[in-house]
XYZ file of C-alpha atoms in Angstrom:
483
model
C 76.270 124.706 66.472
C 73.369 126.976 65.678
C 73.604 129.584 62.934
C 73.146 132.364 65.487
C 76.394 131.392 67.207
C 78.482 131.076 64.053
C 79.933 134.584 64.008
C 81.018 134.357 67.643
C 82.581 130.953 67.062
C 84.240 132.021 63.832
C 85.738 135.075 65.454
C 87.087 133.027 68.335
C 88.616 130.474 66.005
C 90.120 133.012 63.642
C 91.427 135.586 66.083
C 92.455 133.769 69.242
C 95.847 132.049 69.207
C 94.567 129.834 71.992
C 91.201 129.431 73.651
C 90.718 131.242 76.959
C 90.982 129.245 80.128
C 87.699 128.242 81.690
C 86.819 130.355 84.691
C 84.782 129.134 87.633
C 82.366 132.051 87.317
C 80.041 132.206 90.288
C 80.898 128.697 91.462
C 80.479 128.157 95.166
C 83.644 127.483 97.108
C 84.374 125.466 100.226
C 87.293 123.985 102.097
C 88.465 120.711 100.625
C 87.455 117.639 102.618
C 91.112 116.868 103.351
C 91.638 120.270 104.953
C 93.236 121.946 101.953
C 92.591 125.334 100.408
C 89.211 126.478 99.183
C 88.055 124.806 95.972
C 85.155 125.386 93.581
C 82.345 123.070 94.606
C 79.559 121.266 92.799
C 75.900 121.467 93.886
C 74.670 119.361 96.792
C 73.682 115.890 95.635
C 76.011 115.948 92.625
C 76.570 112.323 91.581
C 80.155 111.152 91.066
C 81.077 107.912 89.318
C 82.722 106.263 86.339
C 81.799 104.528 83.092
C 83.056 101.400 81.313
C 81.798 99.094 78.570
C 81.448 95.330 78.414
C 83.684 94.418 75.464
C 86.394 96.809 76.597
C 86.834 95.286 80.059
C 84.989 91.999 80.633
C 86.989 89.407 78.711
C 85.696 85.829 79.155
C 84.350 86.011 75.620
C 83.686 82.266 75.348
C 82.766 81.484 78.955
C 79.422 80.577 80.516
C 77.511 80.534 77.256
C 78.521 83.895 75.796
C 78.490 83.897 71.988
C 80.577 86.083 69.650
C 79.784 89.748 69.159
C 80.578 91.895 66.146
C 83.647 93.147 68.011
C 84.906 89.599 68.492
C 84.608 89.074 64.751
C 86.094 92.464 63.887
C 89.071 92.288 66.244
C 89.951 88.799 65.025
C 89.971 89.993 61.402
C 93.488 90.711 60.149
C 94.520 94.358 60.200
C 91.410 95.740 61.862
C 92.918 96.544 65.293
C 96.355 97.898 66.155
C 98.812 95.114 67.024
C 96.124 92.515 66.421
C 94.732 93.205 69.891
C 91.371 91.711 70.887
C 88.994 91.880 73.835
C 89.359 88.163 74.546
C 90.771 88.901 78.005
C 90.512 92.697 78.140
C 90.730 93.597 81.871
C 89.295 90.257 83.014
C 86.543 92.192 84.748
C 84.272 89.156 84.428
C 86.374 87.413 87.052
C 87.748 90.469 88.884
C 84.631 92.636 89.146
C 84.778 92.495 92.955
C 88.237 94.049 92.921
C 87.048 96.750 90.528
C 83.970 97.550 92.599
C 86.264 97.934 95.596
C 88.385 100.416 93.649
C 85.266 102.477 92.950
C 84.206 102.341 96.573
C 87.642 103.370 97.865
C 87.481 106.465 95.676
C 84.021 107.311 96.987
C 82.221 106.828 93.687
C 78.453 106.531 93.973
C 77.503 105.518 90.419
C 78.822 102.978 87.938
C 77.661 103.065 84.327
C 78.474 99.679 82.840
C 77.150 98.071 79.690
C 75.466 94.710 79.376
C 76.863 92.355 76.736
C 73.888 91.384 74.586
C 75.580 88.129 73.380
C 76.213 87.122 76.989
C 72.487 87.331 77.762
C 71.061 86.182 74.416
C 73.736 84.252 72.494
C 71.617 84.268 69.332
C 70.406 87.804 69.942
C 66.846 86.520 70.319
C 65.215 83.400 71.705
C 66.752 81.347 74.512
C 68.107 83.322 77.465
C 71.526 82.383 78.831
C 70.936 82.243 82.590
C 74.643 82.264 83.403
C 75.060 85.509 81.494
C 72.340 87.195 83.513
C 73.852 85.727 86.688
C 77.002 87.796 86.119
C 75.090 91.095 86.006
C 73.087 89.944 89.014
C 76.300 89.432 90.999
C 77.721 92.739 89.780
C 74.573 94.629 90.760
C 74.599 93.161 94.246
C 78.306 93.912 94.672
C 77.742 97.548 93.728
C 74.805 98.022 96.069
C 76.738 96.406 98.914
C 79.281 99.239 98.532
C 76.607 101.963 98.198
C 77.232 102.429 94.457
C 74.263 102.935 92.139
C 74.226 100.529 89.175
C 73.597 102.377 85.898
C 73.245 99.677 83.204
C 73.640 100.673 79.558
C 71.908 98.141 77.348
C 74.025 98.586 74.224
C 77.628 99.717 73.874
C 78.431 98.441 70.386
C 78.843 94.673 70.966
C 75.925 93.350 68.922
C 75.568 89.545 68.784
C 77.196 88.330 65.587
C 74.100 86.178 65.035
C 72.046 89.359 64.610
C 74.656 90.973 62.390
C 74.262 87.943 60.133
C 70.627 89.048 59.771
C 71.592 92.611 58.874
C 72.180 94.012 62.345
C 71.327 97.688 62.639
C 70.555 97.900 58.923
C 67.546 95.612 59.512
C 64.452 97.400 60.809
C 63.451 94.287 62.780
C 66.235 95.024 65.226
C 64.009 97.531 67.040
C 61.852 94.647 68.265
C 64.879 92.433 68.971
C 66.425 95.168 71.108
C 63.201 95.830 73.002
C 62.788 92.162 73.890
C 66.389 92.065 75.102
C 65.901 95.232 77.181
C 62.873 93.760 78.912
C 64.756 90.552 79.717
C 67.677 92.358 81.362
C 65.489 94.840 83.234
C 63.287 91.975 84.365
C 66.287 90.359 86.045
C 68.107 93.239 87.750
C 65.540 96.040 87.508
C 64.368 95.404 91.057
C 67.713 96.894 92.147
C 69.049 98.862 89.162
C 66.927 101.977 88.709
C 68.835 104.051 86.126
C 68.847 102.666 82.578
C 70.598 103.950 79.456
C 69.372 102.512 76.178
C 72.313 103.156 73.832
C 75.824 104.520 73.954
C 76.805 107.004 71.235
C 74.562 105.735 68.407
C 75.937 108.311 65.963
C 79.525 107.191 66.556
C 78.514 103.547 66.097
C 76.764 104.474 62.849
C 79.522 106.702 61.463
C 82.545 104.528 62.212
C 80.932 101.106 62.243
C 78.533 101.504 59.337
C 79.843 104.449 57.310
C 83.637 104.461 57.375
C 84.037 100.810 58.376
C 86.815 101.463 60.895
C 84.797 99.985 63.778
C 82.718 96.829 63.986
C 80.846 95.592 62.044
C 83.042 97.203 59.371
C 80.297 98.301 56.957
C 80.768 101.258 54.647
C 78.642 103.737 52.761
C 76.130 106.480 53.424
C 73.124 104.159 53.086
C 74.329 101.956 55.941
C 74.933 105.008 58.127
C 71.387 106.287 57.678
C 69.844 102.883 58.322
C 71.945 102.357 61.449
C 71.017 105.775 62.830
C 67.295 105.440 62.191
C 67.010 101.898 63.481
C 68.973 102.744 66.650
C 66.673 105.711 67.229
C 63.645 103.507 66.630
C 64.905 100.733 68.921
C 65.629 103.251 71.639
C 62.139 104.733 71.470
C 60.442 101.338 71.374
C 62.469 100.075 74.342
C 61.852 103.202 76.438
C 58.113 102.906 75.810
C 58.101 99.213 76.749
C 60.236 99.728 79.850
C 58.111 102.653 80.957
C 55.051 100.391 80.794
C 56.823 97.524 82.564
C 58.328 99.663 85.309
C 55.244 99.622 87.492
C 54.529 102.004 90.311
C 58.159 102.328 91.368
C 59.342 102.969 87.847
C 62.801 103.361 86.439
C 64.833 106.383 85.402
C 65.159 105.927 81.644
C 67.498 107.744 79.306
C 70.213 107.336 76.732
C 73.799 108.443 76.079
C 74.863 110.617 73.151
C 78.260 111.871 72.040
C 77.751 115.621 71.667
C 80.657 117.621 70.307
C 80.265 121.202 69.051
C 81.359 121.516 65.422
C 83.235 124.602 64.279
C 84.364 125.605 60.790
C 88.121 125.292 60.416
C 89.808 128.648 60.905
C 86.459 130.338 61.427
C 86.180 130.647 57.648
C 82.698 131.121 56.244
C 83.666 128.860 53.325
C 84.004 126.022 55.845
C 80.695 126.761 57.526
C 78.507 124.460 55.344
C 80.812 121.524 56.109
C 80.567 122.217 59.842
C 76.777 122.343 59.628
C 76.653 119.050 57.732
C 78.902 117.243 60.215
C 77.008 118.739 63.139
C 73.793 117.277 61.688
C 75.383 113.854 61.113
C 77.142 113.569 64.471
C 74.917 115.487 66.887
C 71.465 116.300 65.541
C 70.634 112.987 63.819
C 70.081 111.477 67.275
C 69.387 114.534 69.410
C 66.640 116.108 67.276
C 64.386 113.043 66.836
C 64.592 112.301 70.561
C 63.924 115.805 71.864
C 62.184 117.533 68.932
C 60.523 114.698 67.023
C 62.186 115.403 63.678
C 65.397 114.829 61.783
C 67.581 117.864 61.048
C 66.554 119.671 57.894
C 69.906 119.047 56.239
C 69.353 115.268 56.443
C 65.570 115.015 56.112
C 65.636 113.871 52.492
C 68.093 111.059 53.238
C 66.045 109.770 56.164
C 62.665 110.115 54.422
C 62.686 106.674 52.720
C 63.375 104.994 56.086
C 60.777 106.812 58.175
C 57.376 105.131 58.358
C 54.176 106.559 59.791
C 54.471 106.791 63.555
C 58.264 106.378 63.691
C 59.075 109.893 64.851
C 56.340 109.841 67.467
C 57.711 106.554 68.791
C 61.281 107.865 68.840
C 60.301 111.006 70.748
C 59.805 109.369 74.124
C 60.023 111.312 77.377
C 63.358 110.685 79.075
C 64.368 111.111 82.687
C 67.953 112.007 81.876
C 70.348 112.496 78.979
C 73.898 111.180 79.190
C 76.438 113.396 77.409
C 79.844 112.102 76.350
C 82.256 114.908 75.531
C 85.909 114.862 74.516
C 86.546 117.879 72.264
C 85.094 120.063 69.584
C 85.291 118.903 65.991
C 86.679 121.255 63.344
C 85.373 120.622 59.849
C 86.091 121.752 56.304
C 85.013 120.568 52.848
C 86.599 117.316 51.654
C 85.390 115.983 48.297
C 86.899 112.581 49.161
C 85.116 112.381 52.499
C 82.158 110.042 52.884
C 79.834 112.996 53.418
C 81.918 115.663 51.659
C 83.461 116.924 54.889
C 86.725 116.327 56.713
C 88.561 117.094 59.927
C 90.835 120.114 60.078
C 93.045 121.835 62.615
C 91.816 123.416 65.814
C 92.851 127.042 66.444
C 96.599 127.531 66.656
C 97.953 126.991 70.142
C 95.270 124.529 71.208
C 96.715 121.856 73.486
C 96.257 118.195 72.496
C 95.914 114.821 74.156
C 98.164 111.855 73.454
C 95.751 110.906 70.658
C 96.115 114.391 69.123
C 92.567 115.306 70.093
C 92.173 119.047 70.801
C 91.764 119.928 74.463
C 88.833 122.356 74.521
C 87.013 122.295 77.868
C 84.898 125.316 76.951
C 83.305 123.177 74.244
C 81.647 121.167 77.006
C 80.104 124.304 78.487
C 79.039 125.293 74.981
C 77.125 122.075 74.300
C 75.572 121.958 77.786
C 74.296 125.519 77.490
C 72.840 124.715 74.080
C 70.920 121.801 75.609
C 69.430 124.346 77.999
C 68.651 126.986 75.394
C 67.515 124.830 72.456
C 66.371 121.495 73.911
C 64.380 122.309 77.030
C 67.171 121.930 79.611
C 66.800 118.185 80.251
C 68.433 116.600 83.316
C 71.975 115.817 82.151
C 74.820 113.658 83.391
C 78.258 113.827 81.797
C 78.676 110.087 81.271
C 82.096 110.127 79.617
C 85.024 112.513 79.743
C 88.687 111.632 79.901
C 91.864 111.464 77.872
C 94.743 109.303 76.734
C 98.214 110.517 77.609
C 101.491 108.616 77.513
C 101.663 107.229 81.036
C 105.234 106.785 82.257
C 105.848 105.188 85.640
C 108.264 107.007 87.937
C 111.169 105.366 89.805
C 108.713 104.004 92.373
C 106.478 102.572 89.649
C 103.754 105.155 90.256
C 102.124 106.909 87.292
C 101.953 110.606 88.077
C 99.529 111.565 85.286
C 99.224 115.283 85.841
C 98.089 115.900 82.266
C 95.072 113.650 82.788
C 94.243 115.354 86.089
C 94.397 118.787 84.441
C 92.218 117.550 81.585
C 89.506 116.235 83.910
C 89.665 119.230 86.236
C 89.434 121.742 83.388
C 86.355 119.991 82.032
C 84.764 119.861 85.465
C 85.395 123.600 85.724
C 83.582 124.021 82.407
C 80.717 121.943 83.774
C 80.598 124.134 86.876
C 80.402 127.192 84.614
C 77.473 125.633 82.750
C 75.690 124.977 86.054
C 76.148 128.649 86.918
C 74.389 129.450 83.640
C 71.386 127.350 84.616
C 72.222 123.993 83.003
C 70.489 121.075 84.712
C 73.677 119.023 85.224
C 73.293 116.320 87.858
C 76.501 114.293 87.852
C 79.800 113.195 86.349
C 81.071 109.756 85.332
C 84.703 109.824 84.317
C 85.970 107.746 81.396
C 87.261 105.464 82.629
C 88.152 103.342 85.646
C 90.664 100.977 83.978
C 93.107 101.083 81.104
C 91.191 98.929 78.641
C 90.688 97.765 75.065
C 90.324 101.037 73.167
C 88.461 99.695 70.115
C 90.509 99.866 66.894
C 93.410 101.377 68.864
C 93.771 98.219 70.941
C 95.657 98.539 74.211
C 98.081 101.246 73.170
C 95.657 104.002 74.284
C 95.051 104.392 78.004
C 92.215 106.434 79.488
C 92.064 104.747 82.908
C 92.468 106.151 86.382
C 93.899 102.724 87.184
C 96.748 101.000 85.350
C 96.207 97.368 84.342
C 99.280 95.193 83.842
C 98.618 93.317 80.601
C 100.426 90.186 81.808
C 99.228 89.879 85.393
C 96.023 91.990 85.342
C 97.281 93.742 88.488
C 95.455 97.019 89.117
C 97.558 100.016 90.208
C 95.832 103.354 90.861
C 97.406 106.378 89.177
C 97.708 109.874 90.594
C 94.485 110.731 88.724
C 92.622 108.112 90.769
C 93.797 109.751 93.980
C 92.882 113.204 92.671
C 89.411 112.049 91.622
C 88.882 110.579 95.099
C 89.822 113.960 96.592
C 87.393 115.700 94.251
C 84.594 113.375 95.334
C 85.355 113.913 99.024
C 85.321 117.667 98.501
C 82.368 117.581 96.087
C 84.539 120.012 94.202
C 87.695 120.628 92.241
C 90.910 120.569 94.274
C 94.068 121.828 92.550
C 96.225 119.514 90.495
């Protein structure tokens, strides 16, 4: 959050018992495709889809030459994941991808952002390519195109080969070259059909929780590891984009990356909490956003990054991108915490703010806030919301159906916020809901469910929820039907 918006944000946080409901503004309206009442509509050509990640859904962790990832090691370490859950089977997407692609197609989705498992393609992280691993993504790509769904591969969603972690992983500067070689291998196999490529997923989250707090894989702790992981992810991303741009040929690829961008407000709107909110905003948002789009690290963190930055690094990181993926869940409310890793800590959202089943604040207007800032402060890049969704306690009704109205309201309210941002000139091109299937939710295991489709943990049977049906209606209408 920029200094110029602090007073407005502080006043809202301090004075409003609850945040105002998002309004559709000047959103166009049209009859719903199923003949219902008028609904706010999205622009023509708006791209609808969903996102997943390899370790969270694929399973088959020891099949067809795949080697362990850091999440295999982490989840099999005692006490790291709730209930001792692992991604060994996950949603068995490796064997059931055809069924899952059909679910996407039935809903009318036209884009699927999936991640490629690095240890499935390169078991040692470098060197010999595992042909069977690439074969899986080849089959998946063809299955998607056969159902008129665009494949959107993401090259890294946190499952680093354990063999590379043994060499230092993201704390080792050499990983930029390792990642670039891997990117070229994958794009060389399916890039004749897959045209939209994301380099990384949420590098700041991976650095903060995996390398700072140690609550995610690989379980490292300390500020030094955070800064190394951030800088080397930024560097790898820039190097890979440059290499892929050169390799793309005349047809080219659409190249981008995915960041978690969450506005940070001072708890209670208090000026005494403002420095903590600025610090966390720099750590979470700007440490990846600023080098990519401005060619510099945020001033608050420049001294910490200085020893890591070599001549030419920032120029290499600042590569032109064709799109920016934005993952948004809620604002973050910060206050000083002397015991916190960076001297900051989470605090309460404004009184009256609704919450998800994970106690995350529900603040759809925060999405509009961050999208408008991308327009005003970062040149209005083409943006896709590549993750948005929520966990709620799903309870089947007498007929076994999950009528998850809370999830529908959550998604619809955030789409309304997105529509508002479009009205304000934001270059928003599409929406990929998180997520298709109830899956392995990292350190929370399987007790948290974000999916539009229920997955029976014993049989792997897929059962669409009411939110799946609603999302299909939204796609048909290219708009936002009522809950």
